[in-house]
Amino acid sequence: MSSPADHKPAPRIGLALGGGGPLGGIYEIGALRALDEALDGLDFNNIDVYVGVNGGSFVAANLANQMTTAQLCRIFVRNEAEVHPFHPEVFYRPAFREIGSRLLAIPGLVSTAVSRFINNPYDQSLLEAMTILAQAAPAGLFDNEGLHEYLKRAFTMLGRTNDFRQLKHSLYIVAADVESTEAVCFGAPGFDHVPISKAIQASTASPGLYVPVEIDGRYYVDGTLRKGLHASVAFEDGADLVFAVNPQVPIDASAAVRAGSMKPGELTRSGMPNVLSQTFRTMVYSRMQSGIAQYARDYPDKDILLFEPTRDDAKLFFSNVFSFQSRRMVCEHAYQMTRRDLLSRADQLEPKLAKYGIKLRRDRLEDEQRTISTSLYGEMLPLYVAKGRKKKAEKGRLASGLGNVSHLFSKAQ
């Protein structure tokens, strides 16, 4: 007679990917490639629940759509896409319509300011009345509609889908409702009719940088405004073990200077965008650390394994997504950093992973010569050799056939 233990359901695995914009997504691709190679018994295209926010939504949706980690490396890092080549500029198209409408509003705003001053000059000065011109500032500098269009094409190819409801496993894309400030999980009931590409467009719309995305009459922006990871979404969906990758870590400038990855004062001198980025990363990271501690209390029987950059590494912070070399560097760096992290925590991780039928490949982690390129193309070498042998055999058969034809032709003469 079978015992209740024999009918215990298989453990559910989740993947939660954080933000960080396009470069954050590139970092996640490198980290996931390292995890994919090192973890036997885990298929990143067959995970029970995927959760993504900002750049992580982009990566999570591709994995759920059966894009392998190797394919992601080739397409988004090495630019080897065969059908729809990826260009980072799709993230940075100026929001001409938004900027134009704001400029057209300036005469009316000036008229309103002057009218208010004339009708009540003792209430505020003319300069104070002119502060209404702040309304002429665009809601965002860029329009990421190009990203939506790119993904819409990519997800409607054979074997993929742009519909949450047609995916094999659960996918949740997190964005924040601008007006209610609440987090919304696209892919959940009531929000699963939204195209995946549109949900990603909303989740990647960082405030100030991108125009909020309208969906069903509501406006949405980057979901990291609420949380950095949203791993709780995976736990609530029944995941027992969640792998989490968080690229959005603030730089510790002092530690980076000591490590030699940046010069003293370089962060402040690099200008407003990097200072704002440091501020935003600090807020998100602080909330994420609190969230990780909360998971341990709310889900005591569940496990979360977090992978993220070290805070003394400025290479990732100052990288340029438009540079092919920078993207390759970030991806390779994430790959190697994750490999080192896995190896250093191997004794701690192995018993946890064993509970879920996952084995850590120490032999691969200890291979100091291994890079993303060798992992991508070294494993394909047998295929190339087989193809070469096949072509050689075909040439031999062709030569033999031509020889026979030549012999027959000479006899006929």
JSON list of C-alpha atoms in Angstrom, two decimals, residues 114-241:
[
{"chain": "A", "resi": 114, "resn": "VAL", "atom": "CA", "xyz": [-0.03, 86.34, -16.17]},
{"chain": "A", "resi": 115, "resn": "SER", "atom": "CA", "xyz": [-3.80, 86.36, -15.65]},
{"chain": "A", "resi": 116, "resn": "ARG", "atom": "CA", "xyz": [-3.45, 85.05, -12.11]},
{"chain": "A", "resi": 117, "resn": "PHE", "atom": "CA", "xyz": [-0.85, 87.69, -11.29]},
{"chain": "A", "resi": 118, "resn": "ILE", "atom": "CA", "xyz": [-2.90, 90.57, -12.73]},
{"chain": "A", "resi": 119, "resn": "ASN", "atom": "CA", "xyz": [-6.10, 89.48, -10.97]},
{"chain": "A", "resi": 120, "resn": "ASN", "atom": "CA", "xyz": [-4.39, 89.02, -7.60]},
{"chain": "A", "resi": 121, "resn": "PRO", "atom": "CA", "xyz": [-0.92, 90.65, -7.56]},
{"chain": "A", "resi": 122, "resn": "TYR", "atom": "CA", "xyz": [-0.65, 90.43, -3.75]},
{"chain": "A", "resi": 123, "resn": "ASP", "atom": "CA", "xyz": [-1.10, 86.65, -3.67]},
{"chain": "A", "resi": 124, "resn": "GLN", "atom": "CA", "xyz": [2.15, 85.81, -5.46]},
{"chain": "A", "resi": 125, "resn": "SER", "atom": "CA", "xyz": [4.80, 87.50, -7.54]},
{"chain": "A", "resi": 126, "resn": "LEU", "atom": "CA", "xyz": [4.93, 87.15, -11.32]},
{"chain": "A", "resi": 127, "resn": "LEU", "atom": "CA", "xyz": [7.94, 84.84, -10.95]},
{"chain": "A", "resi": 128, "resn": "GLU", "atom": "CA", "xyz": [6.03, 82.64, -8.53]},
{"chain": "A", "resi": 129, "resn": "ALA", "atom": "CA", "xyz": [3.03, 82.60, -10.86]},
{"chain": "A", "resi": 130, "resn": "MET", "atom": "CA", "xyz": [5.31, 81.44, -13.66]},
{"chain": "A", "resi": 131, "resn": "THR", "atom": "CA", "xyz": [6.12, 78.24, -11.76]},
{"chain": "A", "resi": 132, "resn": "ILE", "atom": "CA", "xyz": [3.04, 76.84, -13.50]},
{"chain": "A", "resi": 133, "resn": "LEU", "atom": "CA", "xyz": [5.39, 76.35, -16.47]},
{"chain": "A", "resi": 134, "resn": "ALA", "atom": "CA", "xyz": [6.67, 73.24, -14.71]},
{"chain": "A", "resi": 135, "resn": "GLN", "atom": "CA", "xyz": [3.62, 71.57, -16.25]},
{"chain": "A", "resi": 136, "resn": "ALA", "atom": "CA", "xyz": [5.31, 71.97, -19.65]},
{"chain": "A", "resi": 137, "resn": "ALA", "atom": "CA", "xyz": [7.99, 69.47, -18.66]},
{"chain": "A", "resi": 138, "resn": "PRO", "atom": "CA", "xyz": [7.36, 66.16, -20.45]},
{"chain": "A", "resi": 139, "resn": "ALA", "atom": "CA", "xyz": [6.25, 63.14, -18.42]},
{"chain": "A", "resi": 140, "resn": "GLY", "atom": "CA", "xyz": [9.22, 61.30, -19.91]},
{"chain": "A", "resi": 141, "resn": "LEU", "atom": "CA", "xyz": [12.08, 61.93, -22.32]},
{"chain": "A", "resi": 142, "resn": "PHE", "atom": "CA", "xyz": [11.77, 58.65, -24.20]},
{"chain": "A", "resi": 143, "resn": "ASP", "atom": "CA", "xyz": [9.01, 56.50, -25.64]},
{"chain": "A", "resi": 144, "resn": "ASN", "atom": "CA", "xyz": [9.66, 52.77, -25.38]},
{"chain": "A", "resi": 145, "resn": "GLU", "atom": "CA", "xyz": [6.99, 51.89, -27.93]},
{"chain": "A", "resi": 146, "resn": "GLY", "atom": "CA", "xyz": [9.88, 50.57, -30.04]},
{"chain": "A", "resi": 147, "resn": "LEU", "atom": "CA", "xyz": [10.50, 47.87, -27.43]},
{"chain": "A", "resi": 148, "resn": "HIS", "atom": "CA", "xyz": [6.82, 46.87, -27.56]},
{"chain": "A", "resi": 149, "resn": "GLU", "atom": "CA", "xyz": [6.95, 46.64, -31.36]},
{"chain": "A", "resi": 150, "resn": "TYR", "atom": "CA", "xyz": [10.15, 44.58, -31.31]},
{"chain": "A", "resi": 151, "resn": "LEU", "atom": "CA", "xyz": [8.81, 42.11, -28.76]},
{"chain": "A", "resi": 152, "resn": "LYS", "atom": "CA", "xyz": [5.43, 41.89, -30.49]},
{"chain": "A", "resi": 153, "resn": "ARG", "atom": "CA", "xyz": [7.20, 40.71, -33.65]},
{"chain": "A", "resi": 154, "resn": "ALA", "atom": "CA", "xyz": [9.52, 38.36, -31.74]},
{"chain": "A", "resi": 155, "resn": "PHE", "atom": "CA", "xyz": [6.71, 36.78, -29.69]},
{"chain": "A", "resi": 156, "resn": "THR", "atom": "CA", "xyz": [4.45, 36.15, -32.68]},
{"chain": "A", "resi": 157, "resn": "MET", "atom": "CA", "xyz": [7.05, 33.96, -34.40]},
{"chain": "A", "resi": 158, "resn": "LEU", "atom": "CA", "xyz": [6.39, 30.24, -34.76]},
{"chain": "A", "resi": 159, "resn": "GLY", "atom": "CA", "xyz": [6.62, 28.46, -31.43]},
{"chain": "A", "resi": 160, "resn": "ARG", "atom": "CA", "xyz": [6.22, 31.63, -29.31]},
{"chain": "A", "resi": 161, "resn": "THR", "atom": "CA", "xyz": [3.27, 33.61, -28.04]},
{"chain": "A", "resi": 162, "resn": "ASN", "atom": "CA", "xyz": [2.43, 37.16, -27.00]},
{"chain": "A", "resi": 163, "resn": "ASP", "atom": "CA", "xyz": [-0.47, 35.88, -24.87]},
{"chain": "A", "resi": 164, "resn": "PHE", "atom": "CA", "xyz": [0.07, 35.08, -21.18]},
{"chain": "A", "resi": 165, "resn": "ARG", "atom": "CA", "xyz": [-2.75, 32.51, -21.33]},
{"chain": "A", "resi": 166, "resn": "GLN", "atom": "CA", "xyz": [-1.02, 30.41, -23.99]},
{"chain": "A", "resi": 167, "resn": "LEU", "atom": "CA", "xyz": [2.27, 29.97, -22.13]},
{"chain": "A", "resi": 168, "resn": "LYS", "atom": "CA", "xyz": [3.18, 26.58, -20.73]},
{"chain": "A", "resi": 169, "resn": "HIS", "atom": "CA", "xyz": [4.03, 28.06, -17.31]},
{"chain": "A", "resi": 170, "resn": "SER", "atom": "CA", "xyz": [3.01, 31.09, -15.25]},
{"chain": "A", "resi": 171, "resn": "LEU", "atom": "CA", "xyz": [4.58, 34.43, -16.18]},
{"chain": "A", "resi": 172, "resn": "TYR", "atom": "CA", "xyz": [4.01, 37.59, -14.16]},
{"chain": "A", "resi": 173, "resn": "ILE", "atom": "CA", "xyz": [5.21, 41.01, -15.32]},
{"chain": "A", "resi": 174, "resn": "VAL", "atom": "CA", "xyz": [5.07, 43.62, -12.55]},
{"chain": "A", "resi": 175, "resn": "ALA", "atom": "CA", "xyz": [4.35, 47.32, -13.13]},
{"chain": "A", "resi": 176, "resn": "ALA", "atom": "CA", "xyz": [3.13, 50.14, -10.90]},
{"chain": "A", "resi": 177, "resn": "ASP", "atom": "CA", "xyz": [-0.14, 52.00, -11.43]},
{"chain": "A", "resi": 178, "resn": "VAL", "atom": "CA", "xyz": [0.81, 55.71, -11.47]},
{"chain": "A", "resi": 179, "resn": "GLU", "atom": "CA", "xyz": [-2.46, 56.93, -9.96]},
{"chain": "A", "resi": 180, "resn": "SER", "atom": "CA", "xyz": [-3.09, 54.28, -7.30]},
{"chain": "A", "resi": 181, "resn": "THR", "atom": "CA", "xyz": [0.65, 53.53, -6.73]},
{"chain": "A", "resi": 182, "resn": "GLU", "atom": "CA", "xyz": [-0.30, 49.84, -6.44]},
{"chain": "A", "resi": 183, "resn": "ALA", "atom": "CA", "xyz": [1.72, 47.06, -8.01]},
{"chain": "A", "resi": 184, "resn": "VAL", "atom": "CA", "xyz": [-0.05, 45.19, -10.81]},
{"chain": "A", "resi": 185, "resn": "CYS", "atom": "CA", "xyz": [0.89, 41.70, -11.97]},
{"chain": "A", "resi": 186, "resn": "PHE", "atom": "CA", "xyz": [0.21, 41.37, -15.66]},
{"chain": "A", "resi": 187, "resn": "GLY", "atom": "CA", "xyz": [-0.41, 37.69, -16.33]},
{"chain": "A", "resi": 188, "resn": "ALA", "atom": "CA", "xyz": [-2.57, 37.30, -13.22]},
{"chain": "A", "resi": 189, "resn": "PRO", "atom": "CA", "xyz": [-6.36, 36.82, -13.60]},
{"chain": "A", "resi": 190, "resn": "GLY", "atom": "CA", "xyz": [-7.94, 40.08, -14.77]},
{"chain": "A", "resi": 191, "resn": "PHE", "atom": "CA", "xyz": [-4.64, 41.23, -16.28]},
{"chain": "A", "resi": 192, "resn": "ASP", "atom": "CA", "xyz": [-3.73, 38.23, -18.44]},
{"chain": "A", "resi": 193, "resn": "HIS", "atom": "CA", "xyz": [-5.51, 39.63, -21.53]},
{"chain": "A", "resi": 194, "resn": "VAL", "atom": "CA", "xyz": [-2.82, 42.31, -21.90]},
{"chain": "A", "resi": 195, "resn": "PRO", "atom": "CA", "xyz": [-0.19, 41.38, -24.53]},
{"chain": "A", "resi": 196, "resn": "ILE", "atom": "CA", "xyz": [3.11, 40.28, -22.99]},
{"chain": "A", "resi": 197, "resn": "SER", "atom": "CA", "xyz": [4.97, 42.87, -25.08]},
{"chain": "A", "resi": 198, "resn": "LYS", "atom": "CA", "xyz": [2.73, 45.67, -23.75]},
{"chain": "A", "resi": 199, "resn": "ALA", "atom": "CA", "xyz": [3.19, 44.51, -20.15]},
{"chain": "A", "resi": 200, "resn": "ILE", "atom": "CA", "xyz": [6.98, 44.60, -20.59]},
{"chain": "A", "resi": 201, "resn": "GLN", "atom": "CA", "xyz": [6.74, 48.09, -22.08]},
{"chain": "A", "resi": 202, "resn": "ALA", "atom": "CA", "xyz": [4.88, 49.22, -18.95]},
{"chain": "A", "resi": 203, "resn": "SER", "atom": "CA", "xyz": [7.24, 47.46, -16.53]},
{"chain": "A", "resi": 204, "resn": "THR", "atom": "CA", "xyz": [10.33, 49.02, -18.13]},
{"chain": "A", "resi": 205, "resn": "ALA", "atom": "CA", "xyz": [8.92, 52.59, -18.15]},
{"chain": "A", "resi": 206, "resn": "SER", "atom": "CA", "xyz": [11.21, 54.16, -15.54]},
{"chain": "A", "resi": 207, "resn": "PRO", "atom": "CA", "xyz": [9.63, 57.44, -14.25]},
{"chain": "A", "resi": 208, "resn": "GLY", "atom": "CA", "xyz": [11.12, 60.58, -15.76]},
{"chain": "A", "resi": 209, "resn": "LEU", "atom": "CA", "xyz": [13.00, 58.59, -18.35]},
{"chain": "A", "resi": 210, "resn": "TYR", "atom": "CA", "xyz": [10.00, 57.06, -20.12]},
{"chain": "A", "resi": 211, "resn": "VAL", "atom": "CA", "xyz": [6.44, 58.23, -20.72]},
{"chain": "A", "resi": 212, "resn": "PRO", "atom": "CA", "xyz": [3.93, 56.22, -18.61]},
{"chain": "A", "resi": 213, "resn": "VAL", "atom": "CA", "xyz": [2.27, 53.46, -20.64]},
{"chain": "A", "resi": 214, "resn": "GLU", "atom": "CA", "xyz": [-1.50, 53.50, -21.05]},
{"chain": "A", "resi": 215, "resn": "ILE", "atom": "CA", "xyz": [-3.28, 50.15, -20.74]},
{"chain": "A", "resi": 216, "resn": "ASP", "atom": "CA", "xyz": [-7.06, 49.92, -20.49]},
{"chain": "A", "resi": 217, "resn": "GLY", "atom": "CA", "xyz": [-7.33, 53.59, -19.47]},
{"chain": "A", "resi": 218, "resn": "ARG", "atom": "CA", "xyz": [-4.76, 53.32, -16.66]},
{"chain": "A", "resi": 219, "resn": "TYR", "atom": "CA", "xyz": [-1.14, 54.50, -16.71]},
{"chain": "A", "resi": 220, "resn": "TYR", "atom": "CA", "xyz": [1.75, 52.29, -15.64]},
{"chain": "A", "resi": 221, "resn": "VAL", "atom": "CA", "xyz": [5.47, 52.69, -14.91]},
{"chain": "A", "resi": 222, "resn": "ASP", "atom": "CA", "xyz": [8.41, 50.66, -13.63]},
{"chain": "A", "resi": 223, "resn": "GLY", "atom": "CA", "xyz": [7.35, 48.08, -11.02]},
{"chain": "A", "resi": 224, "resn": "THR", "atom": "CA", "xyz": [10.53, 48.53, -8.98]},
{"chain": "A", "resi": 225, "resn": "LEU", "atom": "CA", "xyz": [8.84, 51.58, -7.45]},
{"chain": "A", "resi": 226, "resn": "ARG", "atom": "CA", "xyz": [7.14, 49.06, -5.18]},
{"chain": "A", "resi": 227, "resn": "LYS", "atom": "CA", "xyz": [9.73, 46.30, -4.80]},
{"chain": "A", "resi": 228, "resn": "GLY", "atom": "CA", "xyz": [13.06, 45.37, -6.31]},
{"chain": "A", "resi": 229, "resn": "LEU", "atom": "CA", "xyz": [12.32, 41.68, -6.95]},
{"chain": "A", "resi": 230, "resn": "HIS", "atom": "CA", "xyz": [8.69, 40.70, -6.25]},
{"chain": "A", "resi": 231, "resn": "ALA", "atom": "CA", "xyz": [9.79, 37.16, -5.35]},
{"chain": "A", "resi": 232, "resn": "SER", "atom": "CA", "xyz": [6.67, 36.96, -3.13]},
{"chain": "A", "resi": 233, "resn": "VAL", "atom": "CA", "xyz": [4.61, 36.71, -6.33]},
{"chain": "A", "resi": 234, "resn": "ALA", "atom": "CA", "xyz": [6.36, 33.41, -7.09]},
{"chain": "A", "resi": 235, "resn": "PHE", "atom": "CA", "xyz": [5.87, 32.17, -3.53]},
{"chain": "A", "resi": 236, "resn": "GLU", "atom": "CA", "xyz": [2.17, 33.06, -3.65]},
{"chain": "A", "resi": 237, "resn": "ASP", "atom": "CA", "xyz": [1.90, 31.06, -6.87]},
{"chain": "A", "resi": 238, "resn": "GLY", "atom": "CA", "xyz": [3.16, 28.01, -4.98]},
{"chain": "A", "resi": 239, "resn": "ALA", "atom": "CA", "xyz": [6.91, 28.08, -5.65]},
{"chain": "A", "resi": 240, "resn": "ASP", "atom": "CA", "xyz": [8.96, 26.22, -3.04]},
{"chain": "A", "resi": 241, "resn": "LEU", "atom": "CA", "xyz": [12.35, 27.40, -4.26]}
]
